[in-house]
Tab-separated table of C-alpha atoms in Angstrom:
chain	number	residue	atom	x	y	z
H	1	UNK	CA	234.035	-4.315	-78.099
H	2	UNK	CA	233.096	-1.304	-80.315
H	3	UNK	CA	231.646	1.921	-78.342
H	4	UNK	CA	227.903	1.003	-79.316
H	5	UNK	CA	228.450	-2.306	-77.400
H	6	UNK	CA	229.775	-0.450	-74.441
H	7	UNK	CA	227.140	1.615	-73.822
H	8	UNK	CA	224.636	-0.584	-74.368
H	9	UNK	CA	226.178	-3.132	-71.477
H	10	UNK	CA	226.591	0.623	-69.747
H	11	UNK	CA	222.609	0.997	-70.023
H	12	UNK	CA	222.152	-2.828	-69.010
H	13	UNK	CA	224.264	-2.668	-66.155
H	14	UNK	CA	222.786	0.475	-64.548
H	15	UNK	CA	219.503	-0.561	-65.411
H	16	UNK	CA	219.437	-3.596	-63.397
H	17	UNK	CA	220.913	-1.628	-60.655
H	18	UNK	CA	218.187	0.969	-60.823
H	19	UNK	CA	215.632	-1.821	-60.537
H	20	UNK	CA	216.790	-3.412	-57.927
H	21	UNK	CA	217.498	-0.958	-55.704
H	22	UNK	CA	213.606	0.671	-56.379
H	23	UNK	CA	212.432	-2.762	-55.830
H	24	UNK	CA	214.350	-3.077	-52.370
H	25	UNK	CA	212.880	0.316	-51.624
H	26	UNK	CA	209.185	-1.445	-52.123
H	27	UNK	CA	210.233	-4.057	-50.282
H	28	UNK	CA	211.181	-2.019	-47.523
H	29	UNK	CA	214.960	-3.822	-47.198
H	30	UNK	CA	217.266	-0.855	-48.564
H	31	UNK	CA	220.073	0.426	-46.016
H	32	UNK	CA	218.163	3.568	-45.022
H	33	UNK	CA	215.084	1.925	-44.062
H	34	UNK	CA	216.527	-0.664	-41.846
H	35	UNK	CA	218.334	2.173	-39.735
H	36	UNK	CA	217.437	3.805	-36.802
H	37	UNK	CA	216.758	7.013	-36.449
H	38	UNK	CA	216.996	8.694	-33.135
H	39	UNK	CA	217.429	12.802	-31.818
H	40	UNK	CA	220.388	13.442	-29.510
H	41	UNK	CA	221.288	16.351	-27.394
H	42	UNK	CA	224.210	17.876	-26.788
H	43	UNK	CA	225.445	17.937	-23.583
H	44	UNK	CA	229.110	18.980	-23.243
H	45	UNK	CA	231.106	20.673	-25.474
H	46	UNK	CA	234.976	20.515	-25.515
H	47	UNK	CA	237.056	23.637	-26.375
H	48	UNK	CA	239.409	22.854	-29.093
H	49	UNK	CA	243.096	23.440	-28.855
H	50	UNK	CA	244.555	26.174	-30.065
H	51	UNK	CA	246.546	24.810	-32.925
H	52	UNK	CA	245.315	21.334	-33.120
H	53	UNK	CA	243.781	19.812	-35.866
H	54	UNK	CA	240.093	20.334	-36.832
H	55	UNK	CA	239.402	16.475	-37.893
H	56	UNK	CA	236.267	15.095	-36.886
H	57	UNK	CA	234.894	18.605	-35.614
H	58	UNK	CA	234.186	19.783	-32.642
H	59	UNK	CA	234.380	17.371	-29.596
H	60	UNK	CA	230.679	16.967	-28.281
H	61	UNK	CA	228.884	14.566	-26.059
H	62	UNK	CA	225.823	13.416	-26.575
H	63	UNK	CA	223.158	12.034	-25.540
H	64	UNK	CA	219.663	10.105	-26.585
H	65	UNK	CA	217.012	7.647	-25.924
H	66	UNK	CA	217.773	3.908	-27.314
H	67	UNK	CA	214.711	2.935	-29.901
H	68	UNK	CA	214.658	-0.710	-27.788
H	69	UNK	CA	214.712	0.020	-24.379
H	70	UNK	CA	213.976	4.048	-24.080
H	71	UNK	CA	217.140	3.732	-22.142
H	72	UNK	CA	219.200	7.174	-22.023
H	73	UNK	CA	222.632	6.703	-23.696
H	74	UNK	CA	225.499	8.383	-24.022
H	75	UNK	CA	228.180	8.720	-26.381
H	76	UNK	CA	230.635	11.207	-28.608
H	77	UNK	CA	231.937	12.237	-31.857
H	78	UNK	CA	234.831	11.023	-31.732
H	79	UNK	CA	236.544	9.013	-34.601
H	80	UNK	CA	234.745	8.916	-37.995
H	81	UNK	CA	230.989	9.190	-36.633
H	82	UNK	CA	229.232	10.670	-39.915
H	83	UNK	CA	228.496	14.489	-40.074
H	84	UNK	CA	231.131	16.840	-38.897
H	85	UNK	CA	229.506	19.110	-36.036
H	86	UNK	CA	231.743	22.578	-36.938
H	87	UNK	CA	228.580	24.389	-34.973
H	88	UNK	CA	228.035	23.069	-31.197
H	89	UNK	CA	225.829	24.492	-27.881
H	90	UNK	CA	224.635	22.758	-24.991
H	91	UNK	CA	221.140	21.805	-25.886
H	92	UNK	CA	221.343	21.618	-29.885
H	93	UNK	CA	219.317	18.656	-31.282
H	94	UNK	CA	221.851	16.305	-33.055
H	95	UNK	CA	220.695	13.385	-35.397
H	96	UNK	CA	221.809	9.658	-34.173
H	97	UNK	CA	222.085	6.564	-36.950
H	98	UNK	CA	222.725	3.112	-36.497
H	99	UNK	CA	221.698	-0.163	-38.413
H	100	UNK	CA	219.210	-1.959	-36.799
H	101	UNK	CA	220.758	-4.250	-33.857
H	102	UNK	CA	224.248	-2.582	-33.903
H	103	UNK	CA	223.567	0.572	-31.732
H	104	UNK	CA	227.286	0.772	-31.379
H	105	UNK	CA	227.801	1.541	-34.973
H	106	UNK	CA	226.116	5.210	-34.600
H	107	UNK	CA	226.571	7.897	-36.962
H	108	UNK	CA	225.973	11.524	-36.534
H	109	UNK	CA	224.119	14.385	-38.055
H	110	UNK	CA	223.805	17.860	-37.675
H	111	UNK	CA	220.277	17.974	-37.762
H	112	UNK	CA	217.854	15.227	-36.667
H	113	UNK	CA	216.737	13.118	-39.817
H	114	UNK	CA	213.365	11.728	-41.178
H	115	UNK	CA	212.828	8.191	-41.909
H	116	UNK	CA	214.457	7.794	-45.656
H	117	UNK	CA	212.843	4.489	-48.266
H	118	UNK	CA	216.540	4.757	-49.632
H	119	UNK	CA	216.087	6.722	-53.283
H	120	UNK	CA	219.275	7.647	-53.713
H	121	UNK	CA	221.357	5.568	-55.250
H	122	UNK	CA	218.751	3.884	-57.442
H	123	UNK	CA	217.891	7.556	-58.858
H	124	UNK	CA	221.440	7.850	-59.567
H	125	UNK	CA	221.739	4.526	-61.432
H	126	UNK	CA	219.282	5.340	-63.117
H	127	UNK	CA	220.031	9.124	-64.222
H	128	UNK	CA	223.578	7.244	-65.190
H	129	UNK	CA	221.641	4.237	-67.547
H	130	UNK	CA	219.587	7.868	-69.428
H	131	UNK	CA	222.893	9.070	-69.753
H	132	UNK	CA	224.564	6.146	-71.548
H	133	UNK	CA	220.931	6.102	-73.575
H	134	UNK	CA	221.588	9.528	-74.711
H	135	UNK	CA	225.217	8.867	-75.151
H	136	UNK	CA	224.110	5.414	-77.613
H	137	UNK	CA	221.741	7.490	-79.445
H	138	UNK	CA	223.824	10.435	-80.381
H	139	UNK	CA	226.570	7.602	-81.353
H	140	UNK	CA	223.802	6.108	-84.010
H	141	UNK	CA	222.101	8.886	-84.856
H	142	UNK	CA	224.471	12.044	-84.615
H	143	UNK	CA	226.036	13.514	-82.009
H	144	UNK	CA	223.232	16.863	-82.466
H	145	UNK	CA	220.984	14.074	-80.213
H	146	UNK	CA	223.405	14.137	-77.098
H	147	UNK	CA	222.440	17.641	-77.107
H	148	UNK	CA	218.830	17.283	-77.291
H	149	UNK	CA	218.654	14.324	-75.113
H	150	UNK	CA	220.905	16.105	-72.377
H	151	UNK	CA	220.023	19.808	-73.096
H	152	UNK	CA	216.429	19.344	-73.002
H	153	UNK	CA	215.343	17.482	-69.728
H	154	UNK	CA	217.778	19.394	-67.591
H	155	UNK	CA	216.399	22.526	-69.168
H	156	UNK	CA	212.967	21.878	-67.580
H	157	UNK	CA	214.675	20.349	-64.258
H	158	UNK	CA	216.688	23.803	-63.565
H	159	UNK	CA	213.869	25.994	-64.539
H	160	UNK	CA	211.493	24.257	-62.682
H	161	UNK	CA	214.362	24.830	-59.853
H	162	UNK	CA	215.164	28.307	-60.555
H	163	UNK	CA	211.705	29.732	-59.013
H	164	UNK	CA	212.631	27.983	-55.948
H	165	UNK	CA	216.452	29.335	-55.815
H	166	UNK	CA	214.716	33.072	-56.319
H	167	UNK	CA	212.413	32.035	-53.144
H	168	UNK	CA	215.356	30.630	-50.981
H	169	UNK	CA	217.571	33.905	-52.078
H	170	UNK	CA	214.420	36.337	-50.948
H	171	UNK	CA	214.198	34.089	-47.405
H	172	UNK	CA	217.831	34.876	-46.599
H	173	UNK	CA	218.199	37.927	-47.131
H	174	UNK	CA	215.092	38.569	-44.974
H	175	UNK	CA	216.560	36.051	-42.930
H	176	UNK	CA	220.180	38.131	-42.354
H	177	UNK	CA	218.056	41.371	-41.726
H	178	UNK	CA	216.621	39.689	-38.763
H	179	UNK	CA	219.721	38.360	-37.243
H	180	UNK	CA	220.692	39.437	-33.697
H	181	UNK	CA	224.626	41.118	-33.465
H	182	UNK	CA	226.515	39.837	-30.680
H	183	UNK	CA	230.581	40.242	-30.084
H	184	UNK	CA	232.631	37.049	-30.493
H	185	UNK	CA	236.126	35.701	-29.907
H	186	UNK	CA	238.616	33.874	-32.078
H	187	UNK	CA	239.781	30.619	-29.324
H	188	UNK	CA	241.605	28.636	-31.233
H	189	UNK	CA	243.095	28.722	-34.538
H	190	UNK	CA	243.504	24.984	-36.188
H	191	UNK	CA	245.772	23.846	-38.613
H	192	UNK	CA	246.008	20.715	-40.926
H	193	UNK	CA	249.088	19.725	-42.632
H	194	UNK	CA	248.523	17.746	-46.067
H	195	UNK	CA	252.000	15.804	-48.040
H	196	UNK	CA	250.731	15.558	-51.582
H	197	UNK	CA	253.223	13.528	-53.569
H	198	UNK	CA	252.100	15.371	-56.439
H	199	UNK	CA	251.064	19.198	-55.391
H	200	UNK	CA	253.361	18.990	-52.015
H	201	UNK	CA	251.931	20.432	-48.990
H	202	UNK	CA	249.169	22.374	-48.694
H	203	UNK	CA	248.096	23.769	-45.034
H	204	UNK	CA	244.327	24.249	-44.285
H	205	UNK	CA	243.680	26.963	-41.531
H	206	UNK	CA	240.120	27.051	-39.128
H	207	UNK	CA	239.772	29.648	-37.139
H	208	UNK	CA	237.399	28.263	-33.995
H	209	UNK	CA	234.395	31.166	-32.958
H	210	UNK	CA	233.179	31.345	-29.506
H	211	UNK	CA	230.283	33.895	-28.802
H	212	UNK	CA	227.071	33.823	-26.651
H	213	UNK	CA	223.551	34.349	-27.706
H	214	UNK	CA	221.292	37.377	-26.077
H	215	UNK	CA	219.686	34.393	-23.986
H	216	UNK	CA	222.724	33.077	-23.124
H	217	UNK	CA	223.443	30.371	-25.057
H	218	UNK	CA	227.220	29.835	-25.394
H	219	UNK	CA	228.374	28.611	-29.119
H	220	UNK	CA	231.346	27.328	-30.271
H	221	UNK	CA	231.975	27.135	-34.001
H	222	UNK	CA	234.774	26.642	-37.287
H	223	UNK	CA	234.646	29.706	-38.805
H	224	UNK	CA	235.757	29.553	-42.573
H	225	UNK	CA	234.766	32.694	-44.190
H	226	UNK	CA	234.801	36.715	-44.203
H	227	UNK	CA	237.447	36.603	-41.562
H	228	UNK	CA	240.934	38.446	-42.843
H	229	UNK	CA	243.803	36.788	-42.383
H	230	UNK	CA	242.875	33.754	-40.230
H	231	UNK	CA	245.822	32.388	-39.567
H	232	UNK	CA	246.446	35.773	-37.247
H	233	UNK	CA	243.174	35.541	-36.017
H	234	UNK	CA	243.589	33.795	-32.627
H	235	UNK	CA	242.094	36.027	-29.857
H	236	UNK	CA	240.879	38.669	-32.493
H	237	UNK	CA	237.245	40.096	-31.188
H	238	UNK	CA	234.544	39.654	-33.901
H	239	UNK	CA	231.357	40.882	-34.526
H	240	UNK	CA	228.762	37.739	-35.438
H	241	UNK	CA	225.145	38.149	-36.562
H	242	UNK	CA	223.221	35.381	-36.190
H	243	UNK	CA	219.995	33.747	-36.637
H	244	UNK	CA	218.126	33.436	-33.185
H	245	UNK	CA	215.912	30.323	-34.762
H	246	UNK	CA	219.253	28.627	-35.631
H	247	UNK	CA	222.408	29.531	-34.057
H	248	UNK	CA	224.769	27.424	-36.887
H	249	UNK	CA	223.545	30.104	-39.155
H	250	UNK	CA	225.869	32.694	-38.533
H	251	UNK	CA	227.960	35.397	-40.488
H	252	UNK	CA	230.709	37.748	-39.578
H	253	UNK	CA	229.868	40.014	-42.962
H	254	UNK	CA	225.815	39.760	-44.396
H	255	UNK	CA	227.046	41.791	-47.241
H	256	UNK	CA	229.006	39.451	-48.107
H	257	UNK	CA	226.309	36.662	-48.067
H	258	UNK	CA	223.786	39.275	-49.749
H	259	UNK	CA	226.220	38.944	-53.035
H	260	UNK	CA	226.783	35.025	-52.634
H	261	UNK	CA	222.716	34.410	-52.590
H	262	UNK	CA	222.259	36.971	-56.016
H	263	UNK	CA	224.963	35.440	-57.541
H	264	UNK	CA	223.454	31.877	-56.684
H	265	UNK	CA	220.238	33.238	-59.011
H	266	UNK	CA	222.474	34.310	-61.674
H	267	UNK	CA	223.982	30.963	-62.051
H	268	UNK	CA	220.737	29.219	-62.092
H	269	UNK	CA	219.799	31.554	-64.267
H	270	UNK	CA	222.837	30.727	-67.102
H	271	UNK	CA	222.424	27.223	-66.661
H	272	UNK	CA	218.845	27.513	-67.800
H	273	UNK	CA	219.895	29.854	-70.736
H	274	UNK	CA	222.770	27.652	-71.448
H	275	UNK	CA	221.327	24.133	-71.752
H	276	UNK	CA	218.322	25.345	-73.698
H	277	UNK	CA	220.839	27.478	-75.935
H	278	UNK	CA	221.957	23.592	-76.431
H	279	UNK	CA	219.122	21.149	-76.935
H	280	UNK	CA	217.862	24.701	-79.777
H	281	UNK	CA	220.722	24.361	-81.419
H	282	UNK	CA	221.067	20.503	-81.357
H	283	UNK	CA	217.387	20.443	-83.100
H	284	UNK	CA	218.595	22.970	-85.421
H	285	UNK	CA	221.267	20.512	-86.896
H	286	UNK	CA	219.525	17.715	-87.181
């Protein structure tokens, strides 16, 4: 099998895929529509142990209203349950998944979740079968076409994008000027031990947050970044700013986030300079 027979069975193969996973979406049979979609609550949280192990988050209960009988259920996070909750309160809205008729098979999200027709994948098959187009093309034609054919549509995809990454950048930076500054505390600090037979062991270190909201809320949370040395952090006293209308959204440095969200626009930015810089100059060798 030479390479132009491979990608043609490439394009087949994801084509078919594409199709029938957009027809199961208009027949209303994919995965995501035949799950239910409920909100949970929160209603205990469990302090973490200081040097435990931070898999499958922090240890929540929760609880929500079955779709069949409006009966109140309860149930936790514990074990692989979906979305890891590294943000938890008393009171925060929680997303709850199962397939239709096995309630006990429940996954978790962080946020409650619309109804979904199940797009996904067949988008993906089918940005995979333009891909192996593009790739057969360039293989007949010259490889000046992969550039084009790549270069080109993903041009107008990031700069239709980059507006929207300028808009998102200007809401959270007005968004970190408006947080509230409360003191925190460093509870717990986790670590996870990784044996790599090839790169050894590698150690992965979460400092756990606790602070309380002007209302009172009490939040416990992993806290990854802009804390120095976190592996001495355990009962360090923090400062946290945090956003009233979403207390997951919280920073121990805005300065730092300032410079992350700018230099999210200047990497839009190059991608849209680079890939058009490529589809030009594959229409200049043709």
């Amino acid at each position: 099998m030479d390479w132009e027979e491979f990608l043609a069975l490439w394009c087949a193969v994801w084509a078919v895929l594409a199709l029938a996973g957009y027809g199961m979406a208009l027949a209303g049979v994919t995965r995501a529509q035949r799950t239910v979609r409920r909100t949970g609550r929160i209603e205990q949280v469990r302090m973490p142990r200081h040097g435990g192990s931070r898999t499958g988050g922090i240890s929540v209960v929760i609880s929500y209203r079955d779709a069949t009988s409006d009966e109140e259920v309860t149930v936790t996070n514990d074990g692989e349950r979906g979305e890891v909750i590294t943000a938890a309160w008393e009171g925060r809205e929680i997303g709850v998944s199962h397939p239709r008729g096995r309630p006990h098979a429940y996954r978790l999200a962080n946020t409650p979740q619309e109804p979904s027709r199940g797009l996904g994948q067949p988008t993906f098959a089918l940005f995979l079968f333009y891909c192996g187009l593009v790739a057969l093309v360039a293989v007949g034609w010259g490889w000046p076409w992969a550039l084009i054919g790549l270069g080109g549509p993903l041009t107008v995809f990031a700069a239709v994008h980059l507006p929207g990454t300028v808009r998102a950048k200007n809401h959270r930076i007005e968004k970190l000027a408006a947080m509230d500054t409360v003191h925190g505390r460093i509870i717990a600090v986790l670590k996870d031990v990784t044996v790599d037979q090839d790169n050894g062991t590698s150690t992965t270190i979460t400092p756990v947050l606790s602070f309380t909201t002007h209302d009172g809320t009490a939040v416990t949370a992993h806290c990854t970044s802009n804390l120095p040395d976190p592996a001495g952090s355990y009962g360090r006293d923090v400062t946290v700013h945090y956003a009233p209308g979403d207390l997951a959204d919280f920073t121990l440095d805005r300065a730092a986030e300032r410079r992350g969200d700018k230099l999210d626009v200047v990497v839009n930015a190059l991608a849209v300079a680079v890939l058009l810089g490529a589809a030009v100059v594959g229409m200049a060798m043709l």
